């Protein structure tokens, strides 16, 4: 899987126009060129070549008004959607973002949160009659969330906690409904991937009770950005109680004989990560 050939057919489809600006197309062409000319699975070297290429693109671009950084995030999100969640290209993208954080024009990663939020607006819709061909497919949605979770797990990107909580709540705290999109299985896969890729960050926030408010009325916990799903009755935000609920829910869902092989593998990986984190914390206590 790490060295599997990449497919960018949807990004090349001119009618879909998933890459909507010249800058985004240039960034995609650069990434594809770097990846195709890097036979060795060397994340650091490949990402550095990509960063060097981005820096060469900068002259003549409007770095002052942040159009190139904004295009960078939009392009990287689309590229991430086309890279399997277990392909080393995901790590190339994340390492690229880390390196860009120290480069003039991208320093501080301006508008990366906005770029991610715009991509979330193109998630697989819940409205079956409002299908937009520019939306991420179910597979692309899993891949994009893998990218976001990897970014969230690192210290070099501002908080993506809203995305983490939303996807974990959506996949693990509600009753699955077969007529919703993304389908329950996709939502479960995405939840697992957040745990696999950012488990330690999730635990850290849980230990700190980040965004949890014990004085908040129960009714309002379902109607704010860090809301909870109907199956969980604890505090919104992060908490050890919620972490424990997620793990128990994963164990319960593993007993359902209704999912595909990939989903069960992701559930196993997520449970293993959570169990391992718990053991490491117990050893250090």
CSV table of C-alpha atoms in Angstrom, one decimal:
chain,number,residue,atom,x,y,z
A,1,UNK,CA,0.0,0.0,0.0
A,2,UNK,CA,2.7,2.6,0.8
A,3,UNK,CA,4.1,2.5,-2.7
A,4,UNK,CA,0.9,1.9,-4.5
A,5,UNK,CA,0.4,3.9,-7.8
A,6,UNK,CA,-1.6,7.1,-7.4
A,7,UNK,CA,-4.6,8.0,-9.4
A,8,UNK,CA,-5.6,11.6,-10.0
A,9,UNK,CA,-8.3,11.1,-12.7
A,10,UNK,CA,-10.9,13.2,-11.1
A,11,UNK,CA,-8.4,16.0,-10.6
A,12,UNK,CA,-7.6,15.9,-14.3
A,13,UNK,CA,-11.3,16.0,-15.3
A,14,UNK,CA,-11.7,19.5,-16.9
A,15,UNK,CA,-15.5,19.4,-16.6
A,16,UNK,CA,-15.5,18.8,-12.9
A,17,UNK,CA,-12.9,21.5,-12.3
A,18,UNK,CA,-12.0,20.3,-8.9
A,19,UNK,CA,-8.9,22.5,-9.1
A,20,UNK,CA,-10.5,25.8,-9.9
A,21,UNK,CA,-7.5,28.2,-10.2
A,22,UNK,CA,-4.3,28.3,-12.2
A,23,UNK,CA,-2.3,28.2,-8.9
A,24,UNK,CA,-4.1,25.1,-7.8
A,25,UNK,CA,-3.4,23.4,-11.1
A,26,UNK,CA,0.3,24.4,-10.9
A,27,UNK,CA,0.6,23.0,-7.4
A,28,UNK,CA,-1.0,19.7,-8.5
A,29,UNK,CA,1.3,19.4,-11.5
A,30,UNK,CA,4.3,20.0,-9.3
A,31,UNK,CA,3.2,17.4,-6.7
A,32,UNK,CA,2.5,14.8,-9.4
A,33,UNK,CA,5.9,15.4,-11.0
A,34,UNK,CA,7.7,15.2,-7.6
A,35,UNK,CA,6.0,12.0,-6.7
A,36,UNK,CA,6.5,10.3,-10.1
A,37,UNK,CA,10.2,11.1,-10.0
A,38,UNK,CA,10.7,9.9,-6.4
A,39,UNK,CA,10.9,6.1,-6.6
A,40,UNK,CA,12.2,5.7,-3.1
A,41,UNK,CA,9.7,6.1,-0.2
A,42,UNK,CA,11.7,8.9,1.3
A,43,UNK,CA,9.1,11.3,2.9
A,44,UNK,CA,11.6,14.0,4.0
A,45,UNK,CA,13.4,14.2,0.6
A,46,UNK,CA,10.2,14.1,-1.4
A,47,UNK,CA,8.5,16.7,0.7
A,48,UNK,CA,11.5,19.0,0.5
A,49,UNK,CA,11.5,18.8,-3.3
A,50,UNK,CA,7.9,19.7,-3.3
A,51,UNK,CA,8.5,22.6,-1.0
A,52,UNK,CA,11.4,23.8,-3.1
A,53,UNK,CA,9.1,23.7,-6.1
A,54,UNK,CA,6.4,25.7,-4.3
A,55,UNK,CA,8.9,28.4,-3.4
A,56,UNK,CA,9.9,28.6,-7.1
A,57,UNK,CA,6.3,29.1,-8.0
A,58,UNK,CA,5.9,32.0,-5.6
A,59,UNK,CA,7.6,34.8,-7.7
A,60,UNK,CA,4.8,36.7,-9.5
A,61,UNK,CA,2.1,35.2,-7.3
A,62,UNK,CA,0.1,37.3,-4.9
A,63,UNK,CA,1.7,36.2,-1.6
A,64,UNK,CA,0.8,39.5,0.0
A,65,UNK,CA,-3.0,38.9,-0.2
A,66,UNK,CA,-2.5,35.2,0.6
A,67,UNK,CA,-3.9,33.9,-2.6
A,68,UNK,CA,-1.1,31.5,-3.1
A,69,UNK,CA,-1.3,30.0,0.5
A,70,UNK,CA,-5.0,29.7,0.1
A,71,UNK,CA,-4.6,27.9,-3.2
A,72,UNK,CA,-2.0,25.7,-1.6
A,73,UNK,CA,-4.4,24.5,1.1
A,74,UNK,CA,-7.2,24.0,-1.4
A,75,UNK,CA,-4.9,22.0,-3.8
A,76,UNK,CA,-3.4,19.9,-1.0
A,77,UNK,CA,-6.8,19.0,0.3
A,78,UNK,CA,-7.9,17.9,-3.1
A,79,UNK,CA,-4.7,16.0,-3.6
A,80,UNK,CA,-5.0,14.3,-0.2
A,81,UNK,CA,-8.5,13.1,-1.2
A,82,UNK,CA,-6.9,11.1,-4.0
A,83,UNK,CA,-4.2,9.5,-1.9
A,84,UNK,CA,-5.1,6.3,-0.1
A,85,UNK,CA,-5.2,6.8,3.7
A,86,UNK,CA,-2.3,4.3,4.1
A,87,UNK,CA,-0.2,5.6,1.2
A,88,UNK,CA,3.1,7.4,2.1
A,89,UNK,CA,2.0,10.3,0.0
A,90,UNK,CA,-0.2,11.3,3.0
A,91,UNK,CA,3.0,11.7,5.0
A,92,UNK,CA,4.6,13.7,2.2
A,93,UNK,CA,1.7,16.2,2.3
A,94,UNK,CA,1.8,16.5,6.1
A,95,UNK,CA,5.6,17.0,6.1
A,96,UNK,CA,5.2,19.6,3.4
A,97,UNK,CA,2.8,21.6,5.5
A,98,UNK,CA,5.3,21.4,8.5
A,99,UNK,CA,8.1,22.7,6.3
A,100,UNK,CA,6.0,25.5,4.8
A,101,UNK,CA,5.3,26.8,8.3
A,102,UNK,CA,8.9,28.1,8.2
A,103,UNK,CA,8.8,29.5,4.7
A,104,UNK,CA,8.2,33.2,4.0
A,105,UNK,CA,4.7,33.6,2.5
A,106,UNK,CA,3.4,30.5,4.2
A,107,UNK,CA,4.8,31.1,7.6
A,108,UNK,CA,2.2,30.7,10.3
A,109,UNK,CA,0.1,28.7,7.8
A,110,UNK,CA,-2.3,31.5,7.0
A,111,UNK,CA,-5.9,30.5,6.4
A,112,UNK,CA,-5.2,26.8,6.6
A,113,UNK,CA,-8.2,26.4,8.9
A,114,UNK,CA,-10.4,28.3,6.4
A,115,UNK,CA,-9.1,26.0,3.6
A,116,UNK,CA,-10.1,23.0,5.6
A,117,UNK,CA,-13.5,24.4,6.4
A,118,UNK,CA,-14.2,25.0,2.7
A,119,UNK,CA,-13.3,21.4,1.9
A,120,UNK,CA,-15.7,20.3,4.7
A,121,UNK,CA,-18.5,22.2,2.8
A,122,UNK,CA,-17.9,19.6,0.0
A,123,UNK,CA,-18.3,16.5,2.2
A,124,UNK,CA,-20.6,13.8,0.8
A,125,UNK,CA,-23.9,15.5,1.3
A,126,UNK,CA,-26.8,14.3,3.5
A,127,UNK,CA,-29.3,15.6,0.9
A,128,UNK,CA,-29.6,12.9,-1.8
A,129,UNK,CA,-31.3,15.3,-4.1
A,130,UNK,CA,-28.6,17.9,-3.9
A,131,UNK,CA,-25.7,15.9,-5.2
A,132,UNK,CA,-22.8,18.0,-6.4
A,133,UNK,CA,-20.2,16.3,-8.6
A,134,UNK,CA,-17.5,18.5,-6.9
A,135,UNK,CA,-18.2,16.8,-3.6
A,136,UNK,CA,-15.6,14.4,-2.2
A,137,UNK,CA,-16.5,10.8,-2.8
A,138,UNK,CA,-16.8,8.5,0.2
A,139,UNK,CA,-13.3,7.2,-0.4
A,140,UNK,CA,-11.9,10.7,-1.0
A,141,UNK,CA,-13.6,11.8,2.3
A,142,UNK,CA,-11.8,9.1,4.2
A,143,UNK,CA,-8.5,10.1,2.6
A,144,UNK,CA,-9.0,13.8,3.3
A,145,UNK,CA,-9.9,13.1,7.0
A,146,UNK,CA,-6.7,11.0,7.3
A,147,UNK,CA,-4.7,14.0,6.1
A,148,UNK,CA,-6.6,16.3,8.5
A,149,UNK,CA,-6.1,13.9,11.4
A,150,UNK,CA,-2.4,13.7,10.7
A,151,UNK,CA,-2.1,17.4,10.7
A,152,UNK,CA,-4.1,17.6,14.0
A,153,UNK,CA,-1.7,15.2,15.6
A,154,UNK,CA,1.3,17.5,15.0
A,155,UNK,CA,2.4,20.6,16.8
A,156,UNK,CA,2.8,22.7,13.6
A,157,UNK,CA,-0.8,23.2,12.7
A,158,UNK,CA,-3.4,25.3,14.5
A,159,UNK,CA,-6.3,23.4,16.2
A,160,UNK,CA,-8.5,21.3,14.0
A,161,UNK,CA,-10.4,20.1,17.1
A,162,UNK,CA,-13.7,21.1,15.6
A,163,UNK,CA,-13.2,18.7,12.7
A,164,UNK,CA,-12.0,15.9,15.0
A,165,UNK,CA,-15.0,16.2,17.4
A,166,UNK,CA,-17.5,16.5,14.6
A,167,UNK,CA,-16.3,13.3,12.8
A,168,UNK,CA,-16.0,11.3,16.0
A,169,UNK,CA,-19.4,12.3,17.1
A,170,UNK,CA,-20.9,11.7,13.7
A,171,UNK,CA,-19.5,8.2,13.5
A,172,UNK,CA,-19.7,6.9,17.0
A,173,UNK,CA,-22.4,8.9,18.9
A,174,UNK,CA,-25.4,8.5,16.7
A,175,UNK,CA,-27.7,5.7,15.6
A,176,UNK,CA,-26.8,4.8,12.0
A,177,UNK,CA,-29.4,5.6,9.4
A,178,UNK,CA,-29.0,3.8,6.0
A,179,UNK,CA,-30.5,6.7,4.0
A,180,UNK,CA,-27.9,9.2,5.1
A,181,UNK,CA,-24.8,10.2,3.3
A,182,UNK,CA,-22.0,9.7,3.9
A,183,UNK,CA,-23.2,6.2,4.7
A,184,UNK,CA,-22.9,4.9,8.3
A,185,UNK,CA,-19.9,2.8,7.3
A,186,UNK,CA,-18.1,5.7,5.8
A,187,UNK,CA,-18.7,7.8,9.0
A,188,UNK,CA,-17.4,4.9,11.1
A,189,UNK,CA,-14.3,4.6,8.9
A,190,UNK,CA,-13.6,8.3,9.3
A,191,UNK,CA,-14.0,8.2,13.0
A,192,UNK,CA,-11.6,5.3,13.3
A,193,UNK,CA,-9.0,7.1,11.1
A,194,UNK,CA,-9.1,10.1,13.4
A,195,UNK,CA,-8.3,7.8,16.4
A,196,UNK,CA,-5.6,6.0,14.5
A,197,UNK,CA,-3.8,9.1,13.2
A,198,UNK,CA,-4.3,11.5,16.1
A,199,UNK,CA,-5.0,9.2,19.1
A,200,UNK,CA,-2.4,10.8,21.4
A,201,UNK,CA,-3.6,14.3,20.6
A,202,UNK,CA,-7.2,13.2,21.3
A,203,UNK,CA,-6.1,11.7,24.7
A,204,UNK,CA,-4.2,14.9,25.6
A,205,UNK,CA,-7.3,17.0,25.0
A,206,UNK,CA,-9.4,14.5,26.9
A,207,UNK,CA,-7.1,14.7,29.9
A,208,UNK,CA,-7.3,18.5,29.8
A,209,UNK,CA,-11.2,18.5,29.4
A,210,UNK,CA,-10.7,20.8,26.4
A,211,UNK,CA,-13.9,22.7,25.5
A,212,UNK,CA,-15.8,20.8,28.2
A,213,UNK,CA,-18.1,23.0,30.3
A,214,UNK,CA,-19.7,21.2,33.3
A,215,UNK,CA,-22.0,24.2,33.9
A,216,UNK,CA,-23.6,24.0,30.5
A,217,UNK,CA,-27.2,22.8,30.3
A,218,UNK,CA,-27.7,19.4,28.6
A,219,UNK,CA,-30.0,20.7,25.9
A,220,UNK,CA,-27.4,23.2,24.6
A,221,UNK,CA,-24.8,20.5,24.3
A,222,UNK,CA,-26.4,19.3,21.1
A,223,UNK,CA,-26.4,22.7,19.3
A,224,UNK,CA,-22.9,24.1,19.3
A,225,UNK,CA,-19.7,23.5,17.3
A,226,UNK,CA,-18.4,21.0,19.8
A,227,UNK,CA,-21.7,19.2,20.3
A,228,UNK,CA,-22.4,15.6,21.3
A,229,UNK,CA,-24.3,12.9,19.5
A,230,UNK,CA,-27.6,11.5,20.9
A,231,UNK,CA,-26.0,8.3,22.3
A,232,UNK,CA,-23.6,10.2,24.5
A,233,UNK,CA,-25.0,12.1,27.4
A,234,UNK,CA,-21.8,13.5,29.0
A,235,UNK,CA,-20.2,16.9,28.5
A,236,UNK,CA,-19.4,18.3,25.1
A,237,UNK,CA,-15.8,18.9,24.1
A,238,UNK,CA,-13.1,16.4,25.2
A,239,UNK,CA,-13.2,14.3,28.3
A,240,UNK,CA,-12.0,10.9,29.6
A,241,UNK,CA,-15.6,10.0,29.8
A,242,UNK,CA,-16.1,10.7,26.2
A,243,UNK,CA,-12.9,8.9,25.2
A,244,UNK,CA,-14.1,5.8,27.1
A,245,UNK,CA,-17.5,6.0,25.4
A,246,UNK,CA,-15.8,6.1,21.9
A,247,UNK,CA,-13.7,3.0,22.8
A,248,UNK,CA,-16.7,1.1,24.1
A,249,UNK,CA,-18.7,2.0,21.0
A,250,UNK,CA,-16.0,0.8,18.7
A,251,UNK,CA,-16.0,-2.6,20.6
A,252,UNK,CA,-19.8,-2.7,20.2
A,253,UNK,CA,-19.7,-1.9,16.5
A,254,UNK,CA,-17.0,-4.5,15.9
A,255,UNK,CA,-19.6,-7.1,16.9
A,256,UNK,CA,-22.0,-6.0,14.1
A,257,UNK,CA,-21.6,-8.4,11.1
A,258,UNK,CA,-22.6,-5.8,8.5
A,259,UNK,CA,-19.4,-4.0,7.5
A,260,UNK,CA,-16.7,-4.6,5.0
A,261,UNK,CA,-13.1,-5.9,5.6
A,262,UNK,CA,-11.6,-2.4,5.4
A,263,UNK,CA,-14.0,-1.1,8.1
A,264,UNK,CA,-13.2,-3.9,10.5
A,265,UNK,CA,-9.5,-3.4,10.0
A,266,UNK,CA,-9.9,0.3,10.8
A,267,UNK,CA,-11.9,-0.6,13.9
A,268,UNK,CA,-9.2,-3.0,15.0
A,269,UNK,CA,-6.5,-0.4,14.5
A,270,UNK,CA,-8.5,2.2,16.4
A,271,UNK,CA,-9.1,0.0,19.4
A,272,UNK,CA,-5.5,-1.1,19.4
A,273,UNK,CA,-4.3,2.6,19.4
A,274,UNK,CA,-6.7,3.5,22.3
A,275,UNK,CA,-5.7,0.4,24.3
A,276,UNK,CA,-2.0,1.1,23.7
A,277,UNK,CA,-2.4,4.7,24.8
A,278,UNK,CA,-4.2,3.6,28.0
A,279,UNK,CA,-1.4,1.1,28.8
A,280,UNK,CA,1.3,3.7,28.2
A,281,UNK,CA,-0.4,6.3,30.5
A,282,UNK,CA,-0.9,3.6,33.2
A,283,UNK,CA,2.8,2.7,33.1
A,284,UNK,CA,3.8,6.4,33.5
A,285,UNK,CA,1.4,7.0,36.4
